[in-house]
C-alpha positions as a printed Julia matrix, in Angstrom:
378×3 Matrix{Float64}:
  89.51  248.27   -5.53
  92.71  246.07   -6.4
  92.58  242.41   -7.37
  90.62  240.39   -5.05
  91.87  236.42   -3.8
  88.55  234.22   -3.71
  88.94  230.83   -1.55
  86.34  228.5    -2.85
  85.48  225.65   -0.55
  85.22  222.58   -2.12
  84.07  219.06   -1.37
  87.01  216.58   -0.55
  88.3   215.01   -3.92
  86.47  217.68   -5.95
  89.11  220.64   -5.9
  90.29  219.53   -9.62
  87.03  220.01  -11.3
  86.24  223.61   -9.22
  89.73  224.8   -10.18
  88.92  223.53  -13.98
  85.75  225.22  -13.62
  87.66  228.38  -12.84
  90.49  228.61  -15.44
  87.59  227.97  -18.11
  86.23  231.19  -16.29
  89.33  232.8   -17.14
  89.86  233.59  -13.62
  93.92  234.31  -12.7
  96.18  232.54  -10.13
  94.62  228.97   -9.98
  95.41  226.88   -7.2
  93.97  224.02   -5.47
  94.59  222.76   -1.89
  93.33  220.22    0.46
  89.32  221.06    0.62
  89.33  224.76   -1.22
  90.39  226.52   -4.52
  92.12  229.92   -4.45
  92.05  232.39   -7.51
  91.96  235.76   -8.21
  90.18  238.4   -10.01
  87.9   241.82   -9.76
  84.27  243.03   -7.9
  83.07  241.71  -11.01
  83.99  237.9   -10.55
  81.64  237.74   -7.52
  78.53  237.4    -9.48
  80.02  235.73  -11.64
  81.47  232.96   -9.72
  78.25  232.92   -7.45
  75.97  232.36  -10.34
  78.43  229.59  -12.52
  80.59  227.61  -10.63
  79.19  224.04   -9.95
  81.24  221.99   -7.81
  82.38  225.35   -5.14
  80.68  225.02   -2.1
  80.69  228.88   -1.72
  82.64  231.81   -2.87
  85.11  233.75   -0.23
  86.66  237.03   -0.26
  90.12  236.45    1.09
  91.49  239.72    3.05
  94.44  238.52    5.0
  96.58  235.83    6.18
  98.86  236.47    9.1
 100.44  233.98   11.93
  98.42  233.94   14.9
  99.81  231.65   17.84
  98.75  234.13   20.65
  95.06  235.73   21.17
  97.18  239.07   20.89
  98.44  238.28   17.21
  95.52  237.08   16.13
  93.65  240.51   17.34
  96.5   242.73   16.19
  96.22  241.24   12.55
  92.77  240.96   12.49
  92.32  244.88   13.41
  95.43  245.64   10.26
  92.84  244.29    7.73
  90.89  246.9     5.69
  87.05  246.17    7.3
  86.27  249.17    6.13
  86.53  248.87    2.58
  83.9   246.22    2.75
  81.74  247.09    5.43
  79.87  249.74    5.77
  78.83  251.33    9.41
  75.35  249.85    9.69
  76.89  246.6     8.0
  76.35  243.43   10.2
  79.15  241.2    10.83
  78.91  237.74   12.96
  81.76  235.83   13.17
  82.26  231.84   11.92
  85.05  229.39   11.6
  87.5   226.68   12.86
  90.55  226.03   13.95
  92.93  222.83   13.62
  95.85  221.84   14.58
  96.92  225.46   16.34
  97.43  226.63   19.91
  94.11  228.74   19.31
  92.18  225.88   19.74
  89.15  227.24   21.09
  87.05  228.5    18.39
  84.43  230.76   20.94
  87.1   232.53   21.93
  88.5   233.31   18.5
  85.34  234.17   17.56
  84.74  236.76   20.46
  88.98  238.54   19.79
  88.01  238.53   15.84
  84.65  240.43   16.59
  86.27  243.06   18.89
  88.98  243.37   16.52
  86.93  243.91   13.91
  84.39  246.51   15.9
  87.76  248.8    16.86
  88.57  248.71   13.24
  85.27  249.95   12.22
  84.4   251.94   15.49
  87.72  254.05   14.83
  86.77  253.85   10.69
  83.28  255.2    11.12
  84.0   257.82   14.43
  81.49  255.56   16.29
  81.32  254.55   19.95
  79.09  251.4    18.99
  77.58  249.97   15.27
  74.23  248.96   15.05
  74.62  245.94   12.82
  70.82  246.57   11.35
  72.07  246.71    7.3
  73.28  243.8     4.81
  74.94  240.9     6.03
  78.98  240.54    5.69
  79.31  237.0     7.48
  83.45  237.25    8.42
  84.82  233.48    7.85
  88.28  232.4    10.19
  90.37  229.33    9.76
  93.24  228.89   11.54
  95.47  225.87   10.84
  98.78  225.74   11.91
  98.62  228.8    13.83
  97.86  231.03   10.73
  94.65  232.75   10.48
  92.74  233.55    7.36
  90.16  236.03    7.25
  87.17  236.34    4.79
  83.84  237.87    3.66
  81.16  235.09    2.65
  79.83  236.37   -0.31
  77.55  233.26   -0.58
  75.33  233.5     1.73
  73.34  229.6     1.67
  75.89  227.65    0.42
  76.13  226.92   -3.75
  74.62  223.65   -3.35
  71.54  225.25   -2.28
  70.29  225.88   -6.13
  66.64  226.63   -5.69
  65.2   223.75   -6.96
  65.08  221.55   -4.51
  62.82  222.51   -1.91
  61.42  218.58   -1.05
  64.12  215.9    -0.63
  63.88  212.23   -0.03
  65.58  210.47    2.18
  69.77  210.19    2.03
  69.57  213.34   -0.32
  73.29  213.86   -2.54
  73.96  217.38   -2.31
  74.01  219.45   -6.04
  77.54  220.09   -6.03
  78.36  216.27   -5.68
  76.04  215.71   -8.1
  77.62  218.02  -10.73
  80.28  216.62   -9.79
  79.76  212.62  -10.39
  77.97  214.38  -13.6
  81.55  215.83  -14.74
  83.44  212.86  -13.58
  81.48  210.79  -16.26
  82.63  212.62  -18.87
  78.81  213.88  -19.86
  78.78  216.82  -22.26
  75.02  216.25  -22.86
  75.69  213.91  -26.19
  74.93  210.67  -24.99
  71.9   209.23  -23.57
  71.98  209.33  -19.77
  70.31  207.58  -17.1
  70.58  207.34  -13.23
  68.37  204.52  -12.33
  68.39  204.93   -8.4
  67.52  208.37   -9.35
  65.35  209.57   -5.41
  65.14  213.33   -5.49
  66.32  213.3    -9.13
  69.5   215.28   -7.95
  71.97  213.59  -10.84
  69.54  214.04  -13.93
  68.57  217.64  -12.82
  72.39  218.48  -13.14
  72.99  216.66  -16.18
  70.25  218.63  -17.72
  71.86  221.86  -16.07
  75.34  220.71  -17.57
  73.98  219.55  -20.97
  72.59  223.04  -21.56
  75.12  224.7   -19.76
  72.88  227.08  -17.82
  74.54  228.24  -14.74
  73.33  226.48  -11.44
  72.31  230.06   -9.79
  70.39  231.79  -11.61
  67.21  230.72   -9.56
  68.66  232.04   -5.86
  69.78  235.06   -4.1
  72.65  236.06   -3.07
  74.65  237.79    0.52
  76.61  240.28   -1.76
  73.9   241.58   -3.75
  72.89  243.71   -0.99
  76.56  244.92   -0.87
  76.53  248.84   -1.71
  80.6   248.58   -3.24
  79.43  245.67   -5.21
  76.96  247.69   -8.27
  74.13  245.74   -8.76
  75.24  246.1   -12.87
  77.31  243.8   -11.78
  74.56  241.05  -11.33
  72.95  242.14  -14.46
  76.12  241.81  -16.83
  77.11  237.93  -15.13
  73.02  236.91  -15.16
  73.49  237.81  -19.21
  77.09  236.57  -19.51
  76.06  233.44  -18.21
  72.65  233.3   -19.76
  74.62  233.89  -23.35
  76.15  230.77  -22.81
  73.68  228.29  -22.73
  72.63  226.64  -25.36
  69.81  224.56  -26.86
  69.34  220.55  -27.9
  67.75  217.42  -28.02
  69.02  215.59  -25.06
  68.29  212.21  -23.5
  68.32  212.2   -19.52
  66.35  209.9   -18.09
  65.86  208.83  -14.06
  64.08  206.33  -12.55
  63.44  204.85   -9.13
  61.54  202.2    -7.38
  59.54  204.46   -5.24
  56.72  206.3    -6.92
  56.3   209.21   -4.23
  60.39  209.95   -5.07
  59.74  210.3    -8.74
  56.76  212.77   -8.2
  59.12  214.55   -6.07
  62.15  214.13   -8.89
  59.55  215.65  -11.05
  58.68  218.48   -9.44
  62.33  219.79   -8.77
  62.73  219.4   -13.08
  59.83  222.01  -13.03
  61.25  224.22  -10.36
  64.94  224.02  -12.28
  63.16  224.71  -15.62
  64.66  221.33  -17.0
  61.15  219.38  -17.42
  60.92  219.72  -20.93
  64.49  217.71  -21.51
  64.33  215.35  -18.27
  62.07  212.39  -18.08
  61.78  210.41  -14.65
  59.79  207.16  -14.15
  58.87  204.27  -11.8
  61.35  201.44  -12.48
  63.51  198.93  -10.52
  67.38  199.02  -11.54
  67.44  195.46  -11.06
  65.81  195.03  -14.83
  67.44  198.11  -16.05
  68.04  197.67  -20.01
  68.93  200.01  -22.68
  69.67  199.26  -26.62
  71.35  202.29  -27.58
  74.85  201.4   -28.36
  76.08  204.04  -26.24
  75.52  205.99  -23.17
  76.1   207.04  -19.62
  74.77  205.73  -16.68
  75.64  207.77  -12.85
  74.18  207.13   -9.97
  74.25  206.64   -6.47
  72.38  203.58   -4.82
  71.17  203.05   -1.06
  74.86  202.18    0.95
  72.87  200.11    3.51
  74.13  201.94    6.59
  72.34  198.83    8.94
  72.17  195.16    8.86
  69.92  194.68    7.35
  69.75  197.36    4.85
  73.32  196.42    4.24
  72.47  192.7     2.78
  69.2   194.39    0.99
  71.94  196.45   -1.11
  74.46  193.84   -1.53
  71.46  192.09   -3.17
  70.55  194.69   -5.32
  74.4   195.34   -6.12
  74.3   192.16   -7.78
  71.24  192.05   -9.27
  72.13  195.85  -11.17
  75.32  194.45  -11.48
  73.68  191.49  -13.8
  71.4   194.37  -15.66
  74.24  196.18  -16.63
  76.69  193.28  -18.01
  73.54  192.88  -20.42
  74.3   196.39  -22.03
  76.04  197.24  -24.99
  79.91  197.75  -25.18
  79.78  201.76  -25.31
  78.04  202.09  -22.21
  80.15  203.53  -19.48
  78.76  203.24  -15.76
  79.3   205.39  -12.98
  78.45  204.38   -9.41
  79.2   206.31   -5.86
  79.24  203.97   -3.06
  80.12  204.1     0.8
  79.83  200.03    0.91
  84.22  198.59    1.11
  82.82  195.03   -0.44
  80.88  196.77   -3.51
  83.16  195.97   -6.36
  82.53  192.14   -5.51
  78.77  192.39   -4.57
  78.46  194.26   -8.16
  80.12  191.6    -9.84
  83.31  193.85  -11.26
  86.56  195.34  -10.63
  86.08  199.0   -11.42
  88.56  200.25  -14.51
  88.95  203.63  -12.18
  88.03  204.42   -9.02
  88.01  207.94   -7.44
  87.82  208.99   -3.59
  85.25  211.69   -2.63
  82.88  212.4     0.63
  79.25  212.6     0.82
  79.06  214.55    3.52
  80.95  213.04    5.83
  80.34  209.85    4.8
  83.7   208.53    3.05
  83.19  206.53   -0.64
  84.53  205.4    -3.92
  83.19  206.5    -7.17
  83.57  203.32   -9.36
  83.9   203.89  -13.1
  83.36  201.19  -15.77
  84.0   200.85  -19.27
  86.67  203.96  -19.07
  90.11  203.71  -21.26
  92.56  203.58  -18.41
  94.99  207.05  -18.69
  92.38  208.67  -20.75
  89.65  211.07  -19.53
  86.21  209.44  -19.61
């Protein structure tokens, strides 16, 4: 099989640290755009991506691009693409994706042309009047913007964020990705002491711990394309000891805390299911008389937003009162704080030294960064 183009979705404002995640995978052809990462590479990158990248949402096999204003073009290309090559005759293959911007606007019916585009392909590939669909799953992926359609395999399956360790969340959870990713962001190599003190699910400190020992993120889960018959299942084997190879061992200080007890029992149980207990600590504390004496360290974290009333003046309040806690720490602390709320830089007390745009879902905020040397890497 030739080289293969991977599209990685990504989180909005995240696409720099997935496509550094990738060139430190070696992977060729680097290139970010709005909302997704593009490289390329071999069969063998699939397990390899799957089971190491952080920040990727999920991991795409790109097989064409073509302009598709009319219903005709966009079933003409989509029946020129090699199905067959990836999909076997008993292979099942439901359709997903979106369209923006394009005179194929209506994503049922793009759907429905892709699907019998796809089944002719096949049907004609395989000598077959119908397929069955009853094998391994080969989930096709569409966008179309602008009137071009792209066409991929979802080698995924449950998207990357969905690590294995989380199986209980508390309320407002942060997805693992955006975790990792506030984690990178703060500069955290696993050398300082670290502490998220609105710490819920225990999300941040889990991933701190995962980046500290650099153990890839998927080596608890499954994967779509393991059950893939062109895709040997050495494959899995050699990137599960690749990445496994990599990790290493240390005395590390993560710590999370959070004012509601039944949160921390849950934070503690996901540390067992990730296998990160024995370097993790969480405990019941309120942020508001947060204190540490080290002369160093890193503190992320994401507190409530207040989406109501009066859940909006309860976390202006506490804002303030963390925002006293942390003026009380020593010089080399550096704080990290993701927040939906457009007065939080005065609530907390501060003018951020950075501040960096990302989504939490679709909720739009700021990641404000203190105590960083402006134009140099935290």
């Amino acid at each position: 099989m030739e080289k293969l183009t991977f599209a990685i979705p990504t989180l909005l404002g995240v696409e720099g640290l997935t496509a550094d995640e990738l060139r430190r995978m070696h992977m060729d052809q680097v290139r970010a755009e709005n909302g997704r990462v593009f490289c390329q590479g071999g069969p063998q990158d699939i397990p390899r991506l799957n089971l190491r990248l952080r920040t990727g949402e999920r991991v795409l096999v790109v097989l064409g691009t073509f302009p598709a204003k009319t219903f005709e073009a966009l079933f003409e290309g989509t029946k020129s693409l090699p199905w067959e090559q990836f999909i076997p005759a008993d292979g099942a293959f439901p359709v997903k994706g979106f369209s923006l911007n394009s005179a194929l606007h209506s994503v049922p019916s793009c759907q429905s042309i892709i699907k019998k585009a796809v089944a002719t392909r096949l049907g004609k590939a395989y000598s077959r009047e119908t397929l069955p669909e009853t094998g391994p799953l080969y989930q096709i992926q569409f966008s179309i913007m602008k009137d071009v359609a792209s066409l991929m395999l979802d080698t995924s399956g449950p998207g990357l964020y969905k690590r294995g360790y989380r199986a209980v969340g508390v309320a407002a959870p942060l997805r693992e990705t955006l975790a990792a990713a506030l984690v990178l962001l703060s500069g955290y190599r696993g050398r300082d002491p670290f502490c998220d003190p609105f710490c819920g699910s225990g999300t941040i400190a889990i991933e701190a711990a995962l980046i500290a020992k650099n153990r890839a993120p998927g080596l608890m889960r499954t994967f779509s394309s393991q059950k893939w018959a062109w895709l040997p299942s050495q494959a899995w084997v050699d990137a599960a000891g690749e990445a496994m190879d990599l990790e290493y061992e240390g005395n590390y200080d993560i710590w999370g805390g959070d004012i509601d007890p039944q949160a921390v029992k849950i934070a503690q149980e996901n540390a067992v299911k990730a296998d990160v207990e024995d370097i993790v600590r969480f405990s019941v504390a309120d942020a508001r008389t947060f204190s540490r004496t080290e002369p160093y360290g890193r503190i992320v974290s994401n507190p409530p937003y207040g989406e109501r009333l009066m859940e909006k003046k309860e976390a202006e309040g506490l804002y303030r009162d963390f925002g006293r806690a942390t003026r009380g720490l020593p010089t080399g602390w550096r704080v990290n704080l993701l927040s939906s709320h457009t007065e939080f830089e005065r609530t907390f007390g501060r003018s951020a030294d950075k501040k960096r745009k990302l989504y939490n879902g679709m909720i739009k905020c700021d990641l404000f960064q203190y105590g960083v040397k402006k134009g140099k890497q935290p």
